[in-house]
């Protein structure tokens, strides 16, 4: 029960991370700068944990040159995922910002399993996975369709095709997240340390964002804005939540296996997104949760269970 509770809590924490980083963006303006702050804080946290665990922070150039290039791309994919989620949150709201990447994760995860990409173990398609993906697709429709209809009715607006563009972007970011998980898993194997692999991933992500901000924004002055404007203390927690998510996932996989870990975390992620949207937490827009949305989310969870546990 404790292990299950930890998995659900860290999934909830992932939903809160997106909300926290979206609020941070309001102070620093740039989504890249908000992502950079989150990654730097996460990397520093993991550096301390890596040292406490007795693992080295550095990697020899000889070792780096012996590995395929893609094995070092996990941090960059994490950067894209986090930045896209910061952009999606004000466009789609908490629930859809959680759901669309989940759909992308499921699709890409099944492709990776079926073809054994990134040196993953092959798990071919079967009837459980086909039924599972069908449930996920129907659940996604129920979860977002009623919200879109209500939004148009309340605001008396026409259909907004741009929302589907953002939803497709969310699906794409979820596909990148599954790719990142597979890559980081292989990195942990070759480094013989999951904690060190998590640090390397965050470090590469932080370094990438520092370069992006330097080239695009040409200043890091915005980092001081939350302090000047006396932002709530929790706007700095995104990096810690991200680091905790990576580390606890590593722990849970060793305790209950990958399939159950995915189910527990996604359940927490869905529950957290519902809580944020219903209560309007972390500066999000407060909206009602309809029964049909609950049905859709339950179908998504059932689909994930079929895909990951059978």
GROMACS .gro file of C-alpha atoms in nm:
model
  310
    1UNK     CA    1   0.000   0.000   0.000
    2UNK     CA    2   0.284   0.240   0.081
    3UNK     CA    3   0.449   0.169  -0.254
    4UNK     CA    4   0.120   0.227  -0.438
    5UNK     CA    5   0.065   0.553  -0.249
    6UNK     CA    6   0.416   0.673  -0.340
    7UNK     CA    7   0.350   0.602  -0.710
    8UNK     CA    8   0.019   0.788  -0.705
    9UNK     CA    9   0.171   1.083  -0.519
   10UNK     CA   10   0.462   1.123  -0.760
   11UNK     CA   11   0.220   1.108  -1.054
   12UNK     CA   12   0.017   1.383  -0.887
   13UNK     CA   13   0.342   1.573  -0.837
   14UNK     CA   14   0.406   1.560  -1.214
   15UNK     CA   15   0.073   1.736  -1.276
   16UNK     CA   16   0.164   1.997  -1.017
   17UNK     CA   17   0.505   2.045  -1.180
   18UNK     CA   18   0.341   2.158  -1.504
   19UNK     CA   19   0.115   2.398  -1.313
   20UNK     CA   20   0.406   2.534  -1.108
   21UNK     CA   21   0.629   2.591  -1.413
   22UNK     CA   22   0.342   2.759  -1.599
   23UNK     CA   23   0.302   3.000  -1.307
   24UNK     CA   24   0.680   3.059  -1.303
   25UNK     CA   25   0.660   3.153  -1.670
   26UNK     CA   26   0.427   3.442  -1.581
   27UNK     CA   27   0.710   3.601  -1.385
   28UNK     CA   28   1.005   3.525  -1.614
   29UNK     CA   29   0.793   3.571  -1.932
   30UNK     CA   30   0.996   3.330  -2.144
   31UNK     CA   31   0.893   2.959  -2.143
   32UNK     CA   32   1.258   2.872  -2.217
   33UNK     CA   33   1.378   3.060  -1.911
   34UNK     CA   34   1.112   2.893  -1.697
   35UNK     CA   35   1.224   2.551  -1.825
   36UNK     CA   36   1.589   2.642  -1.767
   37UNK     CA   37   1.525   2.735  -1.403
   38UNK     CA   38   1.337   2.409  -1.349
   39UNK     CA   39   1.610   2.197  -1.510
   40UNK     CA   40   1.895   2.372  -1.329
   41UNK     CA   41   1.725   2.324  -0.990
   42UNK     CA   42   1.652   1.960  -1.077
   43UNK     CA   43   2.011   1.900  -1.193
   44UNK     CA   44   2.157   2.051  -0.875
   45UNK     CA   45   1.925   1.837  -0.662
   46UNK     CA   46   2.026   1.522  -0.847
   47UNK     CA   47   2.395   1.617  -0.827
   48UNK     CA   48   2.371   1.622  -0.448
   49UNK     CA   49   2.185   1.288  -0.441
   50UNK     CA   50   2.435   1.133  -0.685
   51UNK     CA   51   2.727   1.235  -0.464
   52UNK     CA   52   2.553   1.107  -0.151
   53UNK     CA   53   2.494   0.774  -0.330
   54UNK     CA   54   2.868   0.754  -0.401
   55UNK     CA   55   2.841   0.777  -0.780
   56UNK     CA   56   3.071   1.006  -0.983
   57UNK     CA   57   2.931   1.313  -1.156
   58UNK     CA   58   3.175   1.308  -1.445
   59UNK     CA   59   3.202   1.065  -1.738
   60UNK     CA   60   3.520   1.002  -1.935
   61UNK     CA   61   3.538   1.114  -2.297
   62UNK     CA   62   3.642   0.763  -2.398
   63UNK     CA   63   3.322   0.621  -2.254
   64UNK     CA   64   3.113   0.893  -2.421
   65UNK     CA   65   3.267   0.827  -2.763
   66UNK     CA   66   3.194   0.453  -2.737
   67UNK     CA   67   2.818   0.503  -2.700
   68UNK     CA   68   2.563   0.581  -2.974
   69UNK     CA   69   2.472   0.950  -3.005
   70UNK     CA   70   2.104   0.891  -2.923
   71UNK     CA   71   2.185   0.768  -2.573
   72UNK     CA   72   2.272   1.126  -2.471
   73UNK     CA   73   1.954   1.283  -2.610
   74UNK     CA   74   1.723   1.203  -2.318
   75UNK     CA   75   1.784   1.539  -2.151
   76UNK     CA   76   1.709   1.730  -2.473
   77UNK     CA   77   1.382   1.539  -2.518
   78UNK     CA   78   1.297   1.624  -2.158
   79UNK     CA   79   1.357   1.991  -2.235
   80UNK     CA   80   1.114   1.980  -2.527
   81UNK     CA   81   0.851   1.796  -2.321
   82UNK     CA   82   0.869   2.037  -2.028
   83UNK     CA   83   0.869   2.351  -2.245
   84UNK     CA   84   0.576   2.226  -2.454
   85UNK     CA   85   0.376   2.150  -2.137
   86UNK     CA   86   0.437   2.505  -2.012
   87UNK     CA   87   0.295   2.634  -2.341
   88UNK     CA   88   0.002   2.389  -2.339
   89UNK     CA   89  -0.119   2.457  -1.985
   90UNK     CA   90  -0.277   2.800  -2.049
   91UNK     CA   91  -0.412   2.682  -2.386
   92UNK     CA   92  -0.575   2.353  -2.290
   93UNK     CA   93  -0.606   2.354  -1.912
   94UNK     CA   94  -0.477   2.103  -1.659
   95UNK     CA   95  -0.674   1.794  -1.766
   96UNK     CA   96  -0.603   1.811  -2.140
   97UNK     CA   97  -0.239   1.906  -2.075
   98UNK     CA   98  -0.214   1.575  -1.887
   99UNK     CA   99  -0.427   1.363  -2.122
  100UNK     CA  100  -0.280   1.448  -2.462
  101UNK     CA  101   0.082   1.362  -2.366
  102UNK     CA  102  -0.047   1.040  -2.203
  103UNK     CA  103  -0.197   0.941  -2.538
  104UNK     CA  104   0.137   1.015  -2.704
  105UNK     CA  105   0.322   0.815  -2.438
  106UNK     CA  106   0.099   0.513  -2.496
  107UNK     CA  107   0.135   0.525  -2.876
  108UNK     CA  108   0.513   0.568  -2.874
  109UNK     CA  109   0.559   0.322  -2.587
  110UNK     CA  110   0.378   0.052  -2.783
  111UNK     CA  111   0.588   0.122  -3.093
  112UNK     CA  112   0.911   0.106  -2.892
  113UNK     CA  113   0.800  -0.220  -2.727
  114UNK     CA  114   0.685  -0.379  -3.054
  115UNK     CA  115   1.001  -0.301  -3.254
  116UNK     CA  116   1.254  -0.307  -2.969
  117UNK     CA  117   1.386   0.042  -3.044
  118UNK     CA  118   1.668   0.184  -2.831
  119UNK     CA  119   1.772  -0.168  -2.729
  120UNK     CA  120   1.443  -0.221  -2.544
  121UNK     CA  121   1.297  -0.566  -2.489
  122UNK     CA  122   1.050  -0.657  -2.766
  123UNK     CA  123   0.686  -0.696  -2.663
  124UNK     CA  124   0.473  -0.752  -2.979
  125UNK     CA  125   0.115  -0.628  -3.015
  126UNK     CA  126  -0.156  -0.859  -2.877
  127UNK     CA  127  -0.531  -0.840  -2.824
  128UNK     CA  128  -0.494  -0.677  -2.480
  129UNK     CA  129  -0.289  -0.394  -2.623
  130UNK     CA  130  -0.527  -0.339  -2.914
  131UNK     CA  131  -0.828  -0.323  -2.679
  132UNK     CA  132  -0.627  -0.103  -2.444
  133UNK     CA  133  -0.541   0.156  -2.708
  134UNK     CA  134  -0.906   0.158  -2.821
  135UNK     CA  135  -1.017   0.235  -2.465
  136UNK     CA  136  -0.759   0.512  -2.439
  137UNK     CA  137  -0.877   0.672  -2.763
  138UNK     CA  138  -1.245   0.660  -2.661
  139UNK     CA  139  -1.158   0.789  -2.315
  140UNK     CA  140  -0.966   1.082  -2.461
  141UNK     CA  141  -1.267   1.172  -2.676
  142UNK     CA  142  -1.503   1.166  -2.377
  143UNK     CA  143  -1.260   1.363  -2.161
  144UNK     CA  144  -1.213   1.652  -2.404
  145UNK     CA  145  -1.526   1.662  -2.621
  146UNK     CA  146  -1.769   1.761  -2.345
  147UNK     CA  147  -1.528   2.028  -2.220
  148UNK     CA  148  -1.500   2.182  -2.566
  149UNK     CA  149  -1.878   2.186  -2.614
  150UNK     CA  150  -1.933   2.350  -2.275
  151UNK     CA  151  -1.660   2.605  -2.335
  152UNK     CA  152  -1.817   2.712  -2.666
  153UNK     CA  153  -2.159   2.733  -2.502
  154UNK     CA  154  -2.037   2.943  -2.207
  155UNK     CA  155  -1.819   3.177  -2.411
  156UNK     CA  156  -2.049   3.170  -2.716
  157UNK     CA  157  -1.756   3.108  -2.946
  158UNK     CA  158  -1.716   2.903  -3.260
  159UNK     CA  159  -1.501   2.595  -3.296
  160UNK     CA  160  -1.136   2.674  -3.248
  161UNK     CA  161  -0.926   2.458  -3.483
  162UNK     CA  162  -0.611   2.588  -3.314
  163UNK     CA  163  -0.699   2.381  -3.007
  164UNK     CA  164  -0.652   2.064  -3.211
  165UNK     CA  165  -0.313   2.188  -3.323
  166UNK     CA  166  -0.214   2.227  -2.958
  167UNK     CA  167  -0.359   1.885  -2.878
  168UNK     CA  168  -0.150   1.727  -3.153
  169UNK     CA  169   0.154   1.909  -3.014
  170UNK     CA  170   0.070   1.756  -2.675
  171UNK     CA  171   0.052   1.408  -2.826
  172UNK     CA  172   0.390   1.468  -2.991
  173UNK     CA  173   0.546   1.578  -2.662
  174UNK     CA  174   0.415   1.262  -2.497
  175UNK     CA  175   0.579   1.053  -2.769
  176UNK     CA  176   0.907   1.228  -2.692
  177UNK     CA  177   0.862   1.150  -2.322
  178UNK     CA  178   0.829   0.776  -2.390
  179UNK     CA  179   1.139   0.799  -2.608
  180UNK     CA  180   1.320   0.974  -2.324
  181UNK     CA  181   1.224   0.698  -2.078
  182UNK     CA  182   1.359   0.430  -2.313
  183UNK     CA  183   1.682   0.623  -2.374
  184UNK     CA  184   1.741   0.700  -2.007
  185UNK     CA  185   1.671   0.338  -1.920
  186UNK     CA  186   1.947   0.227  -2.157
  187UNK     CA  187   2.177   0.500  -2.021
  188UNK     CA  188   2.121   0.366  -1.670
  189UNK     CA  189   2.221   0.020  -1.790
  190UNK     CA  190   2.550   0.130  -1.951
  191UNK     CA  191   2.637   0.355  -1.654
  192UNK     CA  192   2.535   0.086  -1.403
  193UNK     CA  193   2.358   0.359  -1.204
  194UNK     CA  194   2.005   0.486  -1.253
  195UNK     CA  195   2.073   0.784  -1.026
  196UNK     CA  196   2.377   0.889  -1.229
  197UNK     CA  197   2.176   0.845  -1.550
  198UNK     CA  198   1.903   1.075  -1.413
  199UNK     CA  199   2.166   1.337  -1.324
  200UNK     CA  200   2.330   1.316  -1.668
  201UNK     CA  201   1.990   1.356  -1.835
  202UNK     CA  202   1.902   1.662  -1.625
  203UNK     CA  203   2.251   1.811  -1.668
  204UNK     CA  204   2.234   1.784  -2.048
  205UNK     CA  205   1.885   1.935  -2.040
  206UNK     CA  206   1.996   2.224  -1.819
  207UNK     CA  207   2.303   2.291  -2.035
  208UNK     CA  208   2.087   2.286  -2.351
  209UNK     CA  209   1.845   2.538  -2.204
  210UNK     CA  210   2.122   2.768  -2.083
  211UNK     CA  211   2.254   2.781  -2.441
  212UNK     CA  212   1.901   2.833  -2.584
  213UNK     CA  213   1.825   3.117  -2.343
  214UNK     CA  214   2.164   3.279  -2.410
  215UNK     CA  215   2.107   3.270  -2.787
  216UNK     CA  216   1.735   3.351  -2.796
  217UNK     CA  217   1.677   3.577  -2.496
  218UNK     CA  218   2.034   3.711  -2.474
  219UNK     CA  219   1.988   3.772  -2.103
  220UNK     CA  220   1.930   3.582  -1.781
  221UNK     CA  221   1.797   3.888  -1.598
  222UNK     CA  222   1.445   3.744  -1.591
  223UNK     CA  223   1.557   3.491  -1.327
  224UNK     CA  224   1.536   3.773  -1.070
  225UNK     CA  225   1.178   3.868  -1.159
  226UNK     CA  226   1.003   3.621  -0.925
  227UNK     CA  227   1.217   3.753  -0.638
  228UNK     CA  228   1.153   4.118  -0.724
  229UNK     CA  229   0.780   4.061  -0.761
  230UNK     CA  230   0.764   3.851  -0.444
  231UNK     CA  231   0.631   3.540  -0.614
  232UNK     CA  232   0.494   3.256  -0.404
  233UNK     CA  233   0.767   3.028  -0.273
  234UNK     CA  234   0.624   2.726  -0.458
  235UNK     CA  235   0.707   2.867  -0.805
  236UNK     CA  236   1.060   2.733  -0.750
  237UNK     CA  237   0.950   2.375  -0.683
  238UNK     CA  238   0.917   2.255  -1.043
  239UNK     CA  239   1.276   2.133  -1.060
  240UNK     CA  240   1.250   1.945  -0.731
  241UNK     CA  241   0.927   1.778  -0.845
  242UNK     CA  242   1.093   1.676  -1.172
  243UNK     CA  243   1.395   1.531  -0.994
  244UNK     CA  244   1.173   1.348  -0.744
  245UNK     CA  245   0.966   1.206  -1.031
  246UNK     CA  246   1.274   1.057  -1.198
  247UNK     CA  247   1.423   0.913  -0.879
  248UNK     CA  248   1.102   0.765  -0.740
  249UNK     CA  249   1.025   0.608  -1.077
  250UNK     CA  250   1.362   0.434  -1.054
  251UNK     CA  251   1.277   0.309  -0.705
  252UNK     CA  252   0.929   0.189  -0.798
  253UNK     CA  253   1.045  -0.003  -1.106
  254UNK     CA  254   1.277  -0.200  -0.880
  255UNK     CA  255   0.996  -0.269  -0.631
  256UNK     CA  256   0.687  -0.344  -0.842
  257UNK     CA  257   0.805  -0.352  -1.203
  258UNK     CA  258   0.763  -0.117  -1.498
  259UNK     CA  259   0.400  -0.200  -1.582
  260UNK     CA  260   0.257  -0.133  -1.236
  261UNK     CA  261   0.476   0.175  -1.196
  262UNK     CA  262   0.335   0.327  -1.516
  263UNK     CA  263  -0.023   0.256  -1.405
  264UNK     CA  264   0.025   0.406  -1.057
  265UNK     CA  265   0.201   0.716  -1.186
  266UNK     CA  266  -0.053   0.780  -1.462
  267UNK     CA  267  -0.339   0.736  -1.215
  268UNK     CA  268  -0.179   0.999  -0.993
  269UNK     CA  269  -0.119   1.224  -1.293
  270UNK     CA  270  -0.484   1.207  -1.399
  271UNK     CA  271  -0.611   1.257  -1.042
  272UNK     CA  272  -0.376   1.552  -0.993
  273UNK     CA  273  -0.486   1.721  -1.314
  274UNK     CA  274  -0.852   1.682  -1.211
  275UNK     CA  275  -0.779   1.831  -0.869
  276UNK     CA  276  -0.592   2.128  -1.015
  277UNK     CA  277  -0.864   2.206  -1.268
  278UNK     CA  278  -1.155   2.157  -1.026
  279UNK     CA  279  -1.005   2.378  -0.751
  280UNK     CA  280  -0.818   2.621  -0.977
  281UNK     CA  281  -0.488   2.553  -0.800
  282UNK     CA  282  -0.151   2.707  -0.891
  283UNK     CA  283  -0.309   2.994  -1.082
  284UNK     CA  284  -0.498   2.766  -1.322
  285UNK     CA  285  -0.845   2.838  -1.459
  286UNK     CA  286  -1.112   2.682  -1.235
  287UNK     CA  287  -1.364   2.470  -1.427
  288UNK     CA  288  -1.626   2.210  -1.348
  289UNK     CA  289  -1.550   1.842  -1.399
  290UNK     CA  290  -1.837   1.659  -1.571
  291UNK     CA  291  -1.939   1.298  -1.511
  292UNK     CA  292  -1.864   1.209  -1.873
  293UNK     CA  293  -1.509   1.337  -1.824
  294UNK     CA  294  -1.470   1.108  -1.523
  295UNK     CA  295  -1.592   0.817  -1.737
  296UNK     CA  296  -1.339   0.911  -2.005
  297UNK     CA  297  -1.053   0.927  -1.755
  298UNK     CA  298  -1.150   0.587  -1.608
  299UNK     CA  299  -1.149   0.441  -1.961
  300UNK     CA  300  -0.803   0.588  -2.021
  301UNK     CA  301  -0.678   0.428  -1.698
  302UNK     CA  302  -0.836   0.094  -1.790
  303UNK     CA  303  -0.669   0.110  -2.131
  304UNK     CA  304  -0.333   0.184  -1.974
  305UNK     CA  305  -0.375  -0.113  -1.737
  306UNK     CA  306  -0.446  -0.348  -2.030
  307UNK     CA  307  -0.150  -0.214  -2.228
  308UNK     CA  308   0.110  -0.211  -1.952
  309UNK     CA  309   0.015  -0.504  -1.728
  310UNK     CA  310  -0.099  -0.781  -1.965
   0.00000   0.00000   0.00000
